[in-house]
mmCIF file of C-alpha atoms in Angstrom:
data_model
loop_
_atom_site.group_PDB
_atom_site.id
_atom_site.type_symbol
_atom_site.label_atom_id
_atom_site.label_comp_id
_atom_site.label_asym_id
_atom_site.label_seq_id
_atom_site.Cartn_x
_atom_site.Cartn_y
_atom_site.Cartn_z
ATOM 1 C CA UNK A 366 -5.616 -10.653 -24.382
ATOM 2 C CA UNK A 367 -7.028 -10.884 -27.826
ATOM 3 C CA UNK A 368 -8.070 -8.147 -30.210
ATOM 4 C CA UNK A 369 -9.378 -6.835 -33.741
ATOM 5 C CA UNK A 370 -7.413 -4.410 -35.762
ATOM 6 C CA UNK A 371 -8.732 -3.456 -39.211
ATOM 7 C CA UNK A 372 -9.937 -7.247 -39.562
ATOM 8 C CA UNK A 373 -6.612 -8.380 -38.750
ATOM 9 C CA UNK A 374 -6.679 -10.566 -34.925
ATOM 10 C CA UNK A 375 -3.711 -10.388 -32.705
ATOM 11 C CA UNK A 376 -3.080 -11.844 -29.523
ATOM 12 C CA UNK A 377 -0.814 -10.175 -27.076
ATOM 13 C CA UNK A 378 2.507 -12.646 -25.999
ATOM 14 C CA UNK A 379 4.173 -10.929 -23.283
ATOM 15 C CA UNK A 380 3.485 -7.979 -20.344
ATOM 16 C CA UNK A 381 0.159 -6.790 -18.996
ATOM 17 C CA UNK A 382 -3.030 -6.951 -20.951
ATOM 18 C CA UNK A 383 -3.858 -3.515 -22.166
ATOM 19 C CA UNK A 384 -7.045 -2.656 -20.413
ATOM 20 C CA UNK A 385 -6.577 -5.027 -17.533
ATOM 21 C CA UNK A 386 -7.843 -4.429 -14.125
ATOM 22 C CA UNK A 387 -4.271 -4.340 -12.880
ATOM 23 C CA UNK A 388 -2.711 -1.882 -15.498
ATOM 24 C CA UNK A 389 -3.289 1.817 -13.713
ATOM 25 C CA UNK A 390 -1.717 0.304 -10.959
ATOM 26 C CA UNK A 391 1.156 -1.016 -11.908
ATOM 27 C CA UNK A 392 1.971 1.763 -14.394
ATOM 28 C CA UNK A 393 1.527 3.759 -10.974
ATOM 29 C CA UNK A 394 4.021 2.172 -9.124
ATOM 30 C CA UNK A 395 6.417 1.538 -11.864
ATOM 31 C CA UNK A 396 7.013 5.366 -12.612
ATOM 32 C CA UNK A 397 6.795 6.217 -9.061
ATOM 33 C CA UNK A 398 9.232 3.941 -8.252
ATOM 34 C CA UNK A 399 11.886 4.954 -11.159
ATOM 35 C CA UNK A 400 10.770 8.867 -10.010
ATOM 36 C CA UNK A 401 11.923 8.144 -6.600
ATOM 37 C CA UNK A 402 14.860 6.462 -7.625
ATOM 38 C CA UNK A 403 15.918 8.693 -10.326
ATOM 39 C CA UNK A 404 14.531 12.260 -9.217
ATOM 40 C CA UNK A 405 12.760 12.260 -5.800
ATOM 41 C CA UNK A 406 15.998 11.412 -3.544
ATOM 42 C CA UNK A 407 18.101 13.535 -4.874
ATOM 43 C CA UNK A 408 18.041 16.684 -2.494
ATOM 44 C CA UNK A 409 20.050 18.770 -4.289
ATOM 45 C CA UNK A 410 18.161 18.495 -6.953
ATOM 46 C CA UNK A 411 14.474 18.834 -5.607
ATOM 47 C CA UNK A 412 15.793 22.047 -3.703
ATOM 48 C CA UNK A 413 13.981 24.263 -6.176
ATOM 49 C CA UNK A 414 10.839 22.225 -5.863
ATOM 50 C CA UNK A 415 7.972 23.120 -3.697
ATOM 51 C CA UNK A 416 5.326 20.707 -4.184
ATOM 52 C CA UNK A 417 4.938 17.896 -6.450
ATOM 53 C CA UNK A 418 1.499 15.108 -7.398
ATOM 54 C CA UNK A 419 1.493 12.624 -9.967
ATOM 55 C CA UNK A 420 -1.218 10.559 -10.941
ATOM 56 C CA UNK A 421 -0.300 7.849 -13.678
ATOM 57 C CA UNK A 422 1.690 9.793 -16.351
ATOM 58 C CA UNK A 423 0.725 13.320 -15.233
ATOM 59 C CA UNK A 424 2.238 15.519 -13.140
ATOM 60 C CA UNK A 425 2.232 19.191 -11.593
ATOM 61 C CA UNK A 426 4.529 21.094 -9.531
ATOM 62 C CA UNK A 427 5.684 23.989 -7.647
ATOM 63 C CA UNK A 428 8.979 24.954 -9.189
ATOM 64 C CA UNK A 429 10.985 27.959 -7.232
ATOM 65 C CA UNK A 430 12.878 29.859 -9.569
ATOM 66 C CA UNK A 431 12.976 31.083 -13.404
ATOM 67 C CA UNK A 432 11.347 29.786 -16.895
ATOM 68 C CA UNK A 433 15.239 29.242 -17.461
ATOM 69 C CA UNK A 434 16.448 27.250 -14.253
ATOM 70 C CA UNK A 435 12.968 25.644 -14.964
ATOM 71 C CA UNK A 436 14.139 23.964 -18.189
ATOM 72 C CA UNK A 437 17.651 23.560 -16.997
ATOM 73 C CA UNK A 438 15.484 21.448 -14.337
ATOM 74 C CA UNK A 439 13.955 19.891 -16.564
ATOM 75 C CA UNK A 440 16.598 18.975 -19.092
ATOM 76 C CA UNK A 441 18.802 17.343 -15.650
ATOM 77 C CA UNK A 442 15.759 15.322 -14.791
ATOM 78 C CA UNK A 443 15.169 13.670 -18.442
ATOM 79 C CA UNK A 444 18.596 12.749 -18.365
ATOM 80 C CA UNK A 445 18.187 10.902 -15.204
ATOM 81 C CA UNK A 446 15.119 9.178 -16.486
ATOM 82 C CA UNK A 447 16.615 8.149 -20.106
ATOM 83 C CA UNK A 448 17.775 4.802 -18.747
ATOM 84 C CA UNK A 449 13.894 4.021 -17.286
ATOM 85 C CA UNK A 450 12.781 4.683 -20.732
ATOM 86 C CA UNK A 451 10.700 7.754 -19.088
ATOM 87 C CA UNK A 452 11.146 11.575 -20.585
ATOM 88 C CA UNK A 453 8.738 14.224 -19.137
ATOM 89 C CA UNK A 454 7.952 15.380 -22.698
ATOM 90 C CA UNK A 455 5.590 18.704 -22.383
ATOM 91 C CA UNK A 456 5.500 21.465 -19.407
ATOM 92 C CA UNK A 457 3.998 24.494 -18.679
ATOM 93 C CA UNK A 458 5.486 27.465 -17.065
ATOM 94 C CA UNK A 459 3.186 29.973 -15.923
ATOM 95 C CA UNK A 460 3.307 33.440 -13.831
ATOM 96 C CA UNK A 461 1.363 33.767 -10.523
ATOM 97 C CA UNK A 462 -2.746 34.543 -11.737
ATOM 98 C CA UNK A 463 -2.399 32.403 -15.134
ATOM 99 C CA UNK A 464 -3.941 28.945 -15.333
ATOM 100 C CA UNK A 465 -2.068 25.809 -15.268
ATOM 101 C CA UNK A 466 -3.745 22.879 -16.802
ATOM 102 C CA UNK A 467 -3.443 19.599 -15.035
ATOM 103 C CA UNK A 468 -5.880 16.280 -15.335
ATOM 104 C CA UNK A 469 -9.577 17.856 -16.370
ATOM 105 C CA UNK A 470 -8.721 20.496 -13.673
ATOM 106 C CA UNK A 471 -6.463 23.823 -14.205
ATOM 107 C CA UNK A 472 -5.734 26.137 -10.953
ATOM 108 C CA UNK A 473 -3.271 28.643 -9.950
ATOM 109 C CA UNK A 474 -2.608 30.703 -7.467
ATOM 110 C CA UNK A 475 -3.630 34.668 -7.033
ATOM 111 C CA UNK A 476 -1.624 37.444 -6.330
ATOM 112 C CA UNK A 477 -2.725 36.911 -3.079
ATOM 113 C CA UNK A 478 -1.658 33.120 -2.821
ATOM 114 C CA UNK A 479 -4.219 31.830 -2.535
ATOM 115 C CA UNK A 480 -5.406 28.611 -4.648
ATOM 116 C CA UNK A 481 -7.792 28.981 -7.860
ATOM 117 C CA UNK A 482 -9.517 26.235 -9.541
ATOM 118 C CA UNK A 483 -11.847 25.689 -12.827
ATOM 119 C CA UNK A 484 -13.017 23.022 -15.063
ATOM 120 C CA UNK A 485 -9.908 22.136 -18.021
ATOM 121 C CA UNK A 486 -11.512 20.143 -20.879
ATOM 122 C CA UNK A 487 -8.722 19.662 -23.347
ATOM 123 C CA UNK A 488 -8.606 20.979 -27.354
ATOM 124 C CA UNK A 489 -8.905 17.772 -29.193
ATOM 125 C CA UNK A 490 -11.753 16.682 -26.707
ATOM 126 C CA UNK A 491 -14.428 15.869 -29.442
ATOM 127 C CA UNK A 492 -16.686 14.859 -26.864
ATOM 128 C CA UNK A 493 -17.140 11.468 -28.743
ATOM 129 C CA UNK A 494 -18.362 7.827 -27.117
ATOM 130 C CA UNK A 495 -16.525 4.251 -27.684
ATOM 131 C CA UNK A 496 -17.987 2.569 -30.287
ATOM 132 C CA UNK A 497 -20.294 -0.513 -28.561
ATOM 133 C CA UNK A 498 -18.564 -2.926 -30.804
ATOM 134 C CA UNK A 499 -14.964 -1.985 -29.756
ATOM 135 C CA UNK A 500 -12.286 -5.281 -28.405
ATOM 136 C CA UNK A 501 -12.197 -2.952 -24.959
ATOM 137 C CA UNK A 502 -12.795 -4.937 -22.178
ATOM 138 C CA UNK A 503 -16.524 -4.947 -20.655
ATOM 139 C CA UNK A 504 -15.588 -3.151 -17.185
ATOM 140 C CA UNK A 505 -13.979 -0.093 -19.589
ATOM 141 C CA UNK A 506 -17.796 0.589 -21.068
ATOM 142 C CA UNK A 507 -19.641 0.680 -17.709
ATOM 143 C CA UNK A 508 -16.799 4.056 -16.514
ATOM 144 C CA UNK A 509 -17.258 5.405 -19.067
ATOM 145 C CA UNK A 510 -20.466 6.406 -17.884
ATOM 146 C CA UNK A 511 -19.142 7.840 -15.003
ATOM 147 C CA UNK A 512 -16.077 9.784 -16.679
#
């Protein structure tokens, strides 16, 4: 793939095309598959977790314990995925009631138990279009439409 930055053209020489029709999915598998490898099969150390889903490069989760064992978690799993080139590099803890943000959706669960969810639109969202005369590729215009 080819592309304009500040006048300058480049041409990308090795690994997927940024903005190909194949890159969510193979980003996908590629962290699921080092997560698995490096986190998921490890009973002992998914004990304290209660639920987990992932899509791409986020991630939410039921952890069963304190803020503290939390980040002890949480440090132990980073470790494991230092060699992948993977770090989970922000969380959120949050009591029962409080909102947990996760994709453009943030939920949690009453004192009751039972599940809660709302509309999450993020800080820095600016609300602003791509530019017509961007190098993204064609298909990436016509979603965003729909996103």
């Amino acid at each position: 793939s080819v592309g304009v930055f500040e006048g300058q053209w480049y041409r990308q020489s090795r690994g997927v095309p940024t903005g190909g029709s194949l890159c969510v999915q193979l980003a996908n598998m590629t962290v699921y598959s080092r997560m698995r490898k490096a986190v998921y099969s490890d009973s002992d150390l998914m004990r304290s977790i209660k639920s987990v889903k992932r899509y791409i490069d986020d991630g939410a989760g039921f952890h069963l314990g304190t803020a503290q064992e939390f980040n002890d978690w949480l440090l132990l799993v980073n470790q494991r995925l230092a060699p992948y080139g993977l770090t989970i590099d922000e969380s959120t803890v949050k009591s029962p009631g409080l909102y947990v943000p996760f994709l453009d959706v943030q939920f949690c669960f009453n004192e009751s138990g039972l599940l809660q969810t709302d509309l999450y639109t993020k800080p820095t969202d600016s609300r602003a279009y791509l530019h017509f005369s961007s190098s993204h590729p064609k298909h990436i215009f016509s979603g965003i439409v729909y996103s």
